[in-house]
CSV table of C-alpha atoms and ligand atoms in Angstrom, one decimal:
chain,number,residue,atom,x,y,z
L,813,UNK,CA,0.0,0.0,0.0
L,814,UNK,CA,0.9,3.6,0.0
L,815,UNK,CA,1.4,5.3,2.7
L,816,UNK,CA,3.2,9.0,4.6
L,817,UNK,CA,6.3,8.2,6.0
L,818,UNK,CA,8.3,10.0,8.6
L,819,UNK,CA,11.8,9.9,7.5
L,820,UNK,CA,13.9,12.8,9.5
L,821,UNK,CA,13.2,15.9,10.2
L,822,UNK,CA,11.1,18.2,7.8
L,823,UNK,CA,11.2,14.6,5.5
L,824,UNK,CA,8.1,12.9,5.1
L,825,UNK,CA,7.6,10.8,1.6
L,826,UNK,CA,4.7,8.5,-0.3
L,827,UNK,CA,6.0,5.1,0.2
L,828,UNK,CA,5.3,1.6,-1.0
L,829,UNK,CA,4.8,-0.3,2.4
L,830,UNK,CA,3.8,-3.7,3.1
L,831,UNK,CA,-0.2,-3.8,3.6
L,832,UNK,CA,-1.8,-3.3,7.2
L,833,UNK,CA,-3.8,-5.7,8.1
L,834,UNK,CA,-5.7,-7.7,10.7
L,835,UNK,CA,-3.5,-8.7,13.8
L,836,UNK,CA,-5.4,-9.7,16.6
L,837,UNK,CA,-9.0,-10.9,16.6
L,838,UNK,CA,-10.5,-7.6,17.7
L,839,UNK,CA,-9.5,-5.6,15.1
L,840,UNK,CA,-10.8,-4.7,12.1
L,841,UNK,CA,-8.5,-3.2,8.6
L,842,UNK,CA,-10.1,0.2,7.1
L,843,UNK,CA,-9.7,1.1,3.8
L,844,UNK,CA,-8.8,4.9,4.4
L,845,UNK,CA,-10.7,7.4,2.4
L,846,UNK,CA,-10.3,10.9,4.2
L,847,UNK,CA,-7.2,11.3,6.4
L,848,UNK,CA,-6.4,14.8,8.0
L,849,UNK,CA,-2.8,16.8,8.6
L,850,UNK,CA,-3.3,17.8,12.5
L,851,UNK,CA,-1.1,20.8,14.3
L,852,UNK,CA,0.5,17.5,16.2
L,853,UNK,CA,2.1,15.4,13.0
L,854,UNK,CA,3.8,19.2,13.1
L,855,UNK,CA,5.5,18.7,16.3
L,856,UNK,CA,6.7,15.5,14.6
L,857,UNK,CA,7.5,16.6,11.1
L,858,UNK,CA,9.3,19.3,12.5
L,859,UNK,CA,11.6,16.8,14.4
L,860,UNK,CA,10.9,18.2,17.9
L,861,UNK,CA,9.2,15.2,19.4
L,862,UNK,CA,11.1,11.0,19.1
L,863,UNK,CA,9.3,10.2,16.4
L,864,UNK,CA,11.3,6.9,15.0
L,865,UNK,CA,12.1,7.3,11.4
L,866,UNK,CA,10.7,4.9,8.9
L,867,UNK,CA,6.8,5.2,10.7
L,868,UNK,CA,4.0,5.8,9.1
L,869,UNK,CA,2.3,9.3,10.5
L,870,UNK,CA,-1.7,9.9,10.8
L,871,UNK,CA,-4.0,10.0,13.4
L,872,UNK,CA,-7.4,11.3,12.1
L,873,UNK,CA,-8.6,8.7,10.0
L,874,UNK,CA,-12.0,7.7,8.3
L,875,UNK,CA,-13.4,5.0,5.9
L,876,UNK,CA,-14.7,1.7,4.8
L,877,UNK,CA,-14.2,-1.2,7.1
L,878,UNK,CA,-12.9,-3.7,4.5
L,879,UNK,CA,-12.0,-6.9,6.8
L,880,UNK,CA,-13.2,-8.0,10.3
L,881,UNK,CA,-11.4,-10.4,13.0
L,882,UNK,CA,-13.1,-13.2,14.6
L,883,UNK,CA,-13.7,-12.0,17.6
L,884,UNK,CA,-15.4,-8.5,16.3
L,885,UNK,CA,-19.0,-8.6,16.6
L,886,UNK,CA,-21.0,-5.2,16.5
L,887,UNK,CA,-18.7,-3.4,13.4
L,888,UNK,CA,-19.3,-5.1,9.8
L,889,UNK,CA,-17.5,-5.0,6.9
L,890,UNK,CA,-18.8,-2.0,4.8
L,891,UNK,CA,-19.7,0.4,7.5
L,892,UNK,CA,-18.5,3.7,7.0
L,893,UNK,CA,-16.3,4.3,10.0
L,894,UNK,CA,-14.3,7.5,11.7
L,895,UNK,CA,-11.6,6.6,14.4
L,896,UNK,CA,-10.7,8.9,17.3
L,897,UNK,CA,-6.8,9.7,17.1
L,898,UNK,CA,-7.0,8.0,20.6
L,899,UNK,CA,-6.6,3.8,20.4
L,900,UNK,CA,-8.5,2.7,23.4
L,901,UNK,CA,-9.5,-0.7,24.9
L,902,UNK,CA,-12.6,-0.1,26.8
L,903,UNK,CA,-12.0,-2.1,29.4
L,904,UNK,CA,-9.4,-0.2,31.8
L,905,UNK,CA,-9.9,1.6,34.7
L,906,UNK,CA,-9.5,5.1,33.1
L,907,UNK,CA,-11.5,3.6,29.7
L,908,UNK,CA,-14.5,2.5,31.9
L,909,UNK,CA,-14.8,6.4,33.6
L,910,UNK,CA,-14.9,7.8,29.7
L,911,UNK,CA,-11.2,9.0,30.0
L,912,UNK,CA,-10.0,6.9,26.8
L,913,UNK,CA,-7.1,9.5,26.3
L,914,UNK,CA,-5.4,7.6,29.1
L,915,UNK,CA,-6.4,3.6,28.1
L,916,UNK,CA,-4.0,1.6,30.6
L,917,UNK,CA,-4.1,-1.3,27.9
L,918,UNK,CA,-3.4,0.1,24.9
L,919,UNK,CA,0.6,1.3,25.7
L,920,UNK,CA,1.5,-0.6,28.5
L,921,UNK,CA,3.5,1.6,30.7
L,922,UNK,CA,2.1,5.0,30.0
L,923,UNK,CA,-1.5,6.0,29.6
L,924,UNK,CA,-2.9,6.7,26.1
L,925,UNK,CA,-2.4,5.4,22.1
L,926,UNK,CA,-2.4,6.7,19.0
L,927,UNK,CA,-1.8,6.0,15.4
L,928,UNK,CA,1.0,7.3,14.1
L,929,UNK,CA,2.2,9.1,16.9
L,930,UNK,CA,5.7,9.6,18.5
L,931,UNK,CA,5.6,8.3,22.5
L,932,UNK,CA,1.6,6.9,22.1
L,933,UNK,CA,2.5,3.5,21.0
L,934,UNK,CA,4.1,1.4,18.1
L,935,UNK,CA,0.6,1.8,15.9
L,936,UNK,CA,0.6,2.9,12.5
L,937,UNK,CA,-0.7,5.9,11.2
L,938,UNK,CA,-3.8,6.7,8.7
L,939,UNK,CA,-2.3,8.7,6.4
L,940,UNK,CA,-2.0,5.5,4.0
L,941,UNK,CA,-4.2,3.1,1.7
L,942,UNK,CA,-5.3,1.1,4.8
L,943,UNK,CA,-5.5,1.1,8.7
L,944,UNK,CA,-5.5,-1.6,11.5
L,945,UNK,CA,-7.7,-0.7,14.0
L,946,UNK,CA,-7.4,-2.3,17.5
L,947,UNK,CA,-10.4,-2.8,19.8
L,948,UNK,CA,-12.3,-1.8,16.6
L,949,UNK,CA,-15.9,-2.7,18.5
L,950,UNK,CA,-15.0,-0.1,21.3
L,951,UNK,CA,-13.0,2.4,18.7
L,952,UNK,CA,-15.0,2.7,15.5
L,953,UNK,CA,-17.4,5.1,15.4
L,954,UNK,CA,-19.7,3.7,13.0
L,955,UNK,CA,-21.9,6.8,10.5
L,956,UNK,CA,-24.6,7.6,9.8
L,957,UNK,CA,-26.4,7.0,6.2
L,958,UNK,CA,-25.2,10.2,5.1
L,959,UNK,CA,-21.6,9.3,5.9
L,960,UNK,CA,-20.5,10.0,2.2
L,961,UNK,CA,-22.2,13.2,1.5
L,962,UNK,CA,-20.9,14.6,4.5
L,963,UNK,CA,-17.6,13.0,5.0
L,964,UNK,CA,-15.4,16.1,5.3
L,965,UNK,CA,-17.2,17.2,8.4
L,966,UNK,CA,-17.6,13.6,9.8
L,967,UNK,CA,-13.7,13.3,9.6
L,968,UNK,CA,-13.2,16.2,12.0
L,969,UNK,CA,-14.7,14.0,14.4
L,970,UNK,CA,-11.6,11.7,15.0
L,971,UNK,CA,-9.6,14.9,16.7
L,972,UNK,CA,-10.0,18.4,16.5
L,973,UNK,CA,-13.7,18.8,16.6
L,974,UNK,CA,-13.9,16.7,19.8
L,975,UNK,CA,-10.3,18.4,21.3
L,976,UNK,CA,-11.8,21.6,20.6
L,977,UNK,CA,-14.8,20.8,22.4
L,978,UNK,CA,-12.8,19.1,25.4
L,979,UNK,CA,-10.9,22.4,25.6
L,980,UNK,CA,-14.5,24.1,26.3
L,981,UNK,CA,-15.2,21.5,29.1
L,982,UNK,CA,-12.0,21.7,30.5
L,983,UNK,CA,-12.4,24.8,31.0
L,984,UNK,CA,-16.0,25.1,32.4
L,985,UNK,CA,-17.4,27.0,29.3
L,986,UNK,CA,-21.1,27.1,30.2
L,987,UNK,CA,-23.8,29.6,28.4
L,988,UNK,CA,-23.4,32.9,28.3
L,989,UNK,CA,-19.6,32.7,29.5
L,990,UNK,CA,-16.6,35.0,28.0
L,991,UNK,CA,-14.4,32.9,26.8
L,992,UNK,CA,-11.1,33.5,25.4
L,993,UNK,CA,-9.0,30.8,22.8
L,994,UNK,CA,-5.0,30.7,22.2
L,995,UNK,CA,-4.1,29.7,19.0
L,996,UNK,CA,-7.1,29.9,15.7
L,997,UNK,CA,-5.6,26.9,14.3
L,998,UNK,CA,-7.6,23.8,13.4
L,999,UNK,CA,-8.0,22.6,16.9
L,1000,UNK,CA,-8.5,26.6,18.4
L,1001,UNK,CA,-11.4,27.2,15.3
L,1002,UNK,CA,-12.8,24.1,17.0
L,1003,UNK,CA,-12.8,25.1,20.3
L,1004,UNK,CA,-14.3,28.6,19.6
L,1005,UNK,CA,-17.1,27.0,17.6
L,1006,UNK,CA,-17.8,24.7,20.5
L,1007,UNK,CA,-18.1,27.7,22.9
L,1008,UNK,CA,-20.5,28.8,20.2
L,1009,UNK,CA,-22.2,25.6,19.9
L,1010,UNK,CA,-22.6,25.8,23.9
L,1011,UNK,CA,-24.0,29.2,24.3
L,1012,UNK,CA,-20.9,31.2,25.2
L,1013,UNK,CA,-21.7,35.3,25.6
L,1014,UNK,CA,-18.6,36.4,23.7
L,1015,UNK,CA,-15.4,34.4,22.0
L,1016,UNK,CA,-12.6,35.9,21.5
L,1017,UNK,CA,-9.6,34.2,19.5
L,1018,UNK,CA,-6.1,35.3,19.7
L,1019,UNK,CA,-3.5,34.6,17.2
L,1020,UNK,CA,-1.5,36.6,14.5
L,1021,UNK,CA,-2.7,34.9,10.9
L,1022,UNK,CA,-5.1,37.0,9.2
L,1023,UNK,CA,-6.7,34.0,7.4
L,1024,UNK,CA,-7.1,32.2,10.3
L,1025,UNK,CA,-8.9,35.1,12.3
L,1026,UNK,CA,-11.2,36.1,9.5
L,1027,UNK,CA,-12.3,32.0,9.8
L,1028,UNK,CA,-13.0,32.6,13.2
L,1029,UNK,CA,-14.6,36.0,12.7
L,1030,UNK,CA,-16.7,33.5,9.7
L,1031,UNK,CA,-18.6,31.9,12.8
L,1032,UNK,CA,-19.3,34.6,14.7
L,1033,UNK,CA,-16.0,35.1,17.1
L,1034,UNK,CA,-14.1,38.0,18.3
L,1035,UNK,CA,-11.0,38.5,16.1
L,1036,UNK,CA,-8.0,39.1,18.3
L,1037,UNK,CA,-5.0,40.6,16.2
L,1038,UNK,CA,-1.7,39.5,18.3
L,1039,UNK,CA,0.1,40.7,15.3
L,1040,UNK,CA,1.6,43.9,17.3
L,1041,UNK,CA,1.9,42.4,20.7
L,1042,UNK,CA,-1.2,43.7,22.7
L,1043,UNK,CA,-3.5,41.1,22.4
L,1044,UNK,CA,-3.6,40.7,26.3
L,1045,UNK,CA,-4.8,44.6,26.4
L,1046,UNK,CA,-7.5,43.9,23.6
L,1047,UNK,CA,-9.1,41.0,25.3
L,1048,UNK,CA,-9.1,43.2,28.9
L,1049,UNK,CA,-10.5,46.1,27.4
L,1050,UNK,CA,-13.5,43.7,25.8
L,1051,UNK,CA,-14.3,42.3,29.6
L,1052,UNK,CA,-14.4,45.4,31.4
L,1053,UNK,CA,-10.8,45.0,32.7
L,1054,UNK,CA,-11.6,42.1,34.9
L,1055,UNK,CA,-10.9,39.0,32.2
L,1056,UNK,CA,-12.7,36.5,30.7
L,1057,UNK,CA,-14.6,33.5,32.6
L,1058,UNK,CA,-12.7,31.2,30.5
L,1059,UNK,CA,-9.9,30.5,28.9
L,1060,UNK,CA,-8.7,27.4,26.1
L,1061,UNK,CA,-4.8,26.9,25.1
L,1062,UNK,CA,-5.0,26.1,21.9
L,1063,UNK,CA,-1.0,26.3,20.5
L,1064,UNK,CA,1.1,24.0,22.9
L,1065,UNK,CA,4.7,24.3,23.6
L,1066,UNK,CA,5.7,25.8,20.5
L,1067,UNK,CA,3.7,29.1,20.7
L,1068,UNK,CA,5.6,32.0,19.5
L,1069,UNK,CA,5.9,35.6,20.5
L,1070,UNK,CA,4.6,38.0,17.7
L,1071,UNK,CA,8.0,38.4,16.3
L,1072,UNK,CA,7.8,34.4,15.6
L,1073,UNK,CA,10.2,33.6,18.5
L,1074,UNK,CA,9.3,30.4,20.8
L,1075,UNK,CA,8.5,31.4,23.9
L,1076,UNK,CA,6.9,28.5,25.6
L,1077,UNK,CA,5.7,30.2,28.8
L,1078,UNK,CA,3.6,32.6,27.0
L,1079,UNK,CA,0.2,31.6,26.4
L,1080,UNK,CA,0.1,30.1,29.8
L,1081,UNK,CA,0.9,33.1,31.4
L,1082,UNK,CA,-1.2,35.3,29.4
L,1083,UNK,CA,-4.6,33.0,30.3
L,1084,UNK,CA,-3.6,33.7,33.5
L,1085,UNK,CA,-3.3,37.4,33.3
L,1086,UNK,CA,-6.3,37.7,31.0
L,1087,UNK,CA,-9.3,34.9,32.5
L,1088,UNK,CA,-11.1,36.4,35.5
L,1089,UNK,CA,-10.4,35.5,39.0
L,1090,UNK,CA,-11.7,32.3,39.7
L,1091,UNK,CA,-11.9,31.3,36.1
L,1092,UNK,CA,-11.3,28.4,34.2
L,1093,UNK,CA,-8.4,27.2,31.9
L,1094,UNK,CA,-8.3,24.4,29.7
L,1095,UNK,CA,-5.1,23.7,28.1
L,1096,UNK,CA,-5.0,20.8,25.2
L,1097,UNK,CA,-2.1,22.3,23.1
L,1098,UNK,CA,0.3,19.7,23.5
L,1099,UNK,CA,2.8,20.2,26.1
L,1100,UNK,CA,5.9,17.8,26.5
L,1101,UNK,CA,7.7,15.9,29.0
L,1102,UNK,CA,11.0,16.8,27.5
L,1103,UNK,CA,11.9,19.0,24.0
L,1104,UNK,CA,15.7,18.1,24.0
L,1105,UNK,CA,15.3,20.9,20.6
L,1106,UNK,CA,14.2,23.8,22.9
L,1107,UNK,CA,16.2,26.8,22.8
L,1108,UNK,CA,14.6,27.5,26.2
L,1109,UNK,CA,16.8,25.5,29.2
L,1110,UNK,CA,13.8,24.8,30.9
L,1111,UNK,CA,11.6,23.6,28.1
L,1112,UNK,CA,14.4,21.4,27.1
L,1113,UNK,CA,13.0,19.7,30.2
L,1114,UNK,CA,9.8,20.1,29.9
L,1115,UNK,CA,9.2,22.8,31.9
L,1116,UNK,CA,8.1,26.1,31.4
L,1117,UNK,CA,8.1,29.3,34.3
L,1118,UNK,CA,4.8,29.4,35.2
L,1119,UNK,CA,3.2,32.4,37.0
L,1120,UNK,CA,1.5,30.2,39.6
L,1121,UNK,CA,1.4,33.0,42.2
L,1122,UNK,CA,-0.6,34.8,39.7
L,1123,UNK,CA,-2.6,32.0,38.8
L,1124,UNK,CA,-3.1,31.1,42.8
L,1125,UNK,CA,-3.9,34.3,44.0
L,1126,UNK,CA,-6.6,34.6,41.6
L,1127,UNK,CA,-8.3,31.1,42.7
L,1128,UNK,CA,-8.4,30.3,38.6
L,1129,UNK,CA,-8.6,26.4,38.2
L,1130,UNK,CA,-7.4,24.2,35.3
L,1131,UNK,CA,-7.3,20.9,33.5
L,1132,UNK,CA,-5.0,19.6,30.9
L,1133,UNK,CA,-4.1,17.1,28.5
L,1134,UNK,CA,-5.0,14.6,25.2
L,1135,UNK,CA,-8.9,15.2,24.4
L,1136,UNK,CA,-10.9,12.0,25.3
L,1137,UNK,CA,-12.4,11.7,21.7
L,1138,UNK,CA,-14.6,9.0,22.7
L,1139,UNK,CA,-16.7,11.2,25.2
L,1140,UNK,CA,-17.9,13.3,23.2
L,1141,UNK,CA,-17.5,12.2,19.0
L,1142,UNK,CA,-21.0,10.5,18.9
L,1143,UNK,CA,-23.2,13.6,20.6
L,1144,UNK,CA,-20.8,15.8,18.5
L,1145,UNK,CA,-21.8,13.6,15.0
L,1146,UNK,CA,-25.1,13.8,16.1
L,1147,UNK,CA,-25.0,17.6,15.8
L,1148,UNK,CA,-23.2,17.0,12.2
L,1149,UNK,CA,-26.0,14.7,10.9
L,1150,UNK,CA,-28.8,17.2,12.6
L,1151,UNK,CA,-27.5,19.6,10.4
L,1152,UNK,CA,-26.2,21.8,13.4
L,1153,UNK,CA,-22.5,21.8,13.0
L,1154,UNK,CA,-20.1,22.1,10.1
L,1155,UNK,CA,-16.8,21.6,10.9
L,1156,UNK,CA,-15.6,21.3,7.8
L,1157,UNK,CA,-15.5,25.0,7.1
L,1158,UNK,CA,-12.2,25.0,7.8
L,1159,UNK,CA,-11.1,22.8,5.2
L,1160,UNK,CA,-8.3,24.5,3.2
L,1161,UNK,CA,-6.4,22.2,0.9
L,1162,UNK,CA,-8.2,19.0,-0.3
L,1163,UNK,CA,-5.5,16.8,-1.9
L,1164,UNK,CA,-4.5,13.0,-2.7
L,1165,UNK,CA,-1.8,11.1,-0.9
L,1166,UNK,CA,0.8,11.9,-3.4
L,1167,UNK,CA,0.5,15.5,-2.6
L,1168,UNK,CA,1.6,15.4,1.0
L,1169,UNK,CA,5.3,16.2,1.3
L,1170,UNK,CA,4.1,19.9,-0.2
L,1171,UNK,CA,1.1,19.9,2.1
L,1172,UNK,CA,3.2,19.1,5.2
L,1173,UNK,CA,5.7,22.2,3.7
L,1174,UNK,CA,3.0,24.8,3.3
L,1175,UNK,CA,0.5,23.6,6.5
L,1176,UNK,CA,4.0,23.5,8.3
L,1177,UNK,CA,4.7,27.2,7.5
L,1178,UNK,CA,1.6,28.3,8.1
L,1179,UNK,CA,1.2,29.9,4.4
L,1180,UNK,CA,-1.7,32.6,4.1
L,1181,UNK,CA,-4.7,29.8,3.4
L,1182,UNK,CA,-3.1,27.0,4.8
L,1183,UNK,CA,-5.7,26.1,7.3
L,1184,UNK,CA,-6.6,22.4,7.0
L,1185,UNK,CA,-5.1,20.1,4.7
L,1186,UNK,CA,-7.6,16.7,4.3
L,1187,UNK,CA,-5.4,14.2,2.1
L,1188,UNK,CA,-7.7,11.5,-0.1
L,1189,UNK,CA,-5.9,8.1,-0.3
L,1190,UNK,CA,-8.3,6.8,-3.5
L,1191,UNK,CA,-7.6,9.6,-5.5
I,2605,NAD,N1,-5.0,17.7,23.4
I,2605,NAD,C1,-5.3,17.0,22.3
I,2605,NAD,O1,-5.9,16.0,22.3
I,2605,NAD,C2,-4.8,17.6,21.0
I,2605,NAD,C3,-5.4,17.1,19.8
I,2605,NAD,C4,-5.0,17.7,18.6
I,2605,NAD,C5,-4.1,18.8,18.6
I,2605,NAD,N2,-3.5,19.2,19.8
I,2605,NAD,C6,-2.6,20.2,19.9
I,2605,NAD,O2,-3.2,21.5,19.7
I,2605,NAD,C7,-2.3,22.5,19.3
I,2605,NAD,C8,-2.9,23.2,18.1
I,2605,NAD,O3,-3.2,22.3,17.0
I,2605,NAD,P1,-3.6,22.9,15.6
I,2605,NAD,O4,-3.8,21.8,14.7
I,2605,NAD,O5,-4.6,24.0,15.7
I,2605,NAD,O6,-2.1,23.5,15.2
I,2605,NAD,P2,-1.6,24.7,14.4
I,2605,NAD,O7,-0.1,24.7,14.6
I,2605,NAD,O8,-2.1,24.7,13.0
I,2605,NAD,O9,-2.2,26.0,15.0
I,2605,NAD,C9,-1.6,26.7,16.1
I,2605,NAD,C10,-1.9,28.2,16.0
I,2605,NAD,O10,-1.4,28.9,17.1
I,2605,NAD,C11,-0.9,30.1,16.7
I,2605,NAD,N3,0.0,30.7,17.7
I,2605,NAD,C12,1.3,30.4,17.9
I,2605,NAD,N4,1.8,31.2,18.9
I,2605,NAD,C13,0.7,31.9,19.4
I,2605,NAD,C14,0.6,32.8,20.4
I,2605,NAD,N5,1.6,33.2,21.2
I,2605,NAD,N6,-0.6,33.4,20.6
I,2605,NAD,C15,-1.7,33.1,19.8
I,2605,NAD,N7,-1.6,32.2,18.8
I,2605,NAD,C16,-0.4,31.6,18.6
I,2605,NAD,C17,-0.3,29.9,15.4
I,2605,NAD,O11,-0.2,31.0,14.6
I,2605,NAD,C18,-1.3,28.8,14.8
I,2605,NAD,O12,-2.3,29.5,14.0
I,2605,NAD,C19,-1.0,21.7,18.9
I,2605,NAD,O13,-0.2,21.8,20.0
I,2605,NAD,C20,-1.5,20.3,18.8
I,2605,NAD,O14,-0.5,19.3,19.0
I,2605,NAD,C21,-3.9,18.6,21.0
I,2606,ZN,ZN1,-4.9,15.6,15.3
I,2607,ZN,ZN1,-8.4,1.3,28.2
């Protein structure tokens, strides 16, 4: 089959690879017809995470289930099928309290799998002809009849559309809430449409791409313009100097000052200065345990200065980590198949597989209408 490969840094090639196929009895294979570029296969192409060379990279994944193991019972071949990014077993501890992120099973010794994904397990990505999916009765999510017709929303469903959504729990978004986002990339889009979707008083995205803030302006958030540096002072003179009730990181450890210099403390400590006291944070930009790349010496190990006096005196709360996709993918499809939610408006770049070493070049740069790259395997 073909597939993406990871071969070094800023080096990812369409390579002849040996099929994927069935392995254990509770998996089924997927014939892969949409497959997305996330803001994470970034942290990998860009060489800043262990990503082994030689593995195949993709983690939000949908098709045809083309072959089922004996022991599957409720998923049949045919069904149209999207996967979360997270491989889960259902059975765990943290899998039976919804917190799939974390399966126990699935990468024994850490909590939490994923295809194609550098530290979450040896599983193949999606970003190929076909995908082995493990647990496949617990992890597909199976679609509805209009699966095809609406397949570049429904594939939004395996990450970003869910994370973005998580962010909004994590944080406590509730109706009528100010909420302010880091980041209006793909996952940061999501999060201020599910603020949106829940009934948020005012959203407010920061970042510094004009394309990107005009899509978030599109559904009806606040365009912040960090472009100049004073995005902190924009969002506290829009919330009466106090701050918002809620605030999403959206970016991760690679956020950048608006000069385009990493600084990884800095959306962190700006959601502190600029949600309310006693407000929420969520934070599901990816933050690592070590970034042996960093400039910073701290972030080399992981660390980042963290203004937790700030953040303590000012009773704010927060949660963290991989979006448990599971949770909340079927509610959130339900809204897709009502005809309540279009995710796919952020769609960019629609492209076959052979295309993606330029994709990967111009999503990585973050060209001017680079938003969301959605690769098509048959085509
Ligand atoms: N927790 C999860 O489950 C999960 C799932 C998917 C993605 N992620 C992570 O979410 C993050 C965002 O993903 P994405 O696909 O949107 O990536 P992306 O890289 O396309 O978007 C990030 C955006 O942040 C902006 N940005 C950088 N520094 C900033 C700053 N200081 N202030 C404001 N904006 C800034 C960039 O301009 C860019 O538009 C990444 O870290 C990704 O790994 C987490
Ligand atoms: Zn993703
Ligand atoms: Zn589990």
């Amino acid at each position: 089959m073909k597939a993406i490969v990871y071969k070094g840094p800023r080096d990812v090639a369409v390579q002849k690879v040996p099929d994927a196929r069935i392995e254990k009895a509770t998996d089924v294979l997927v014939k892969i017809t949409t497959t997305n570029i996330c803001g994470s296969d970034l942290h990998m192409y860009e060489g800043r995470t262990n990503m082994e060379p030689g593995r195949i990279i993709g983690h939000e994944n949908l098709g045809t289930v083309i072959e089922i193991g004996s022991a599957v019972d409720r998923v049949k071949r045919g069904d149209r099928v999207c996967m979360p990014f997270n491989i889960s077993c259902g059975f765990c501890e943290n899998c039976e309290r919804g917190l799939t992120g974390f399966c126990l099973t699935t990468n024994p010794g850490n909590a939490g799998a994923a295809y194609g994904f550098a530290g979450m397990g040896p599983y193949s990505g999606g970003q190929a002809e076909l995908l082995r999916v493990p647990y496949a009765d617990f992890n597909c999510l199976v679609l509805p009849p209009d699966a095809e017709e609406k397949e570049n929303d429904y594939v939004m469903l395996s990450d970003i559309f869910p994370t973005g959504y998580h962010a909004t729990e994590l944080a406590g978004v509730q109706a009528g809430d100010s909420v302010v986002i880091y980041g209006a990339g793909p996952v940061g889009l999501m999060a201020a449409y599910s603020a949106i979707i829940k009934g948020a008083g005012k959203v407010m995205v920061v970042d510094m791409h004009k394309d990107r803030l005009a899509l978030a302006e599109k559904i009806g958030a606040i365009a912040v313009d960090d472009s100049d540096g004073f995005g902190v002072e924009q969002v506290m003179a829009m919330t009466a100097g106090i701050g918002a009730d809620r605030g999403c990181e959206c970016v991760g450890y690679q956020c950048c000052d608006h000069k385009g210099h990493e600084v990884p403390n800095l959306t962190m400590n700006n959601l502190v200065k600029i949600v309310r006291p006693t407000g929420g944070i969520g934070v599901v930009g990816v933050f690592i345990p070590e970034d042996p790349q960093a400039k910073d010496k701290l972030a080399r190990q992981g660390q980042i200065a963290f203004d937790f006096g700030q953040f303590w005196s000012k009773g704010q709360h927060m949660a963290t980590g991989q979006a448990n996709v599971k949770a909340y993918n079927r509610k959130l499809c339900k809204l897709i198949a009502e005809g309540k939610a279009k995710p796919s408006f952020i769609i960019s770049h629609e492209l076959p597989l052979d295309r993606a070493a330029e994709a990967y070049e111009n999503f990585d740069a973050r060209k001017e209408g680079w938003t969301k790259v959605i690769l098509k395997p048959g085509h």
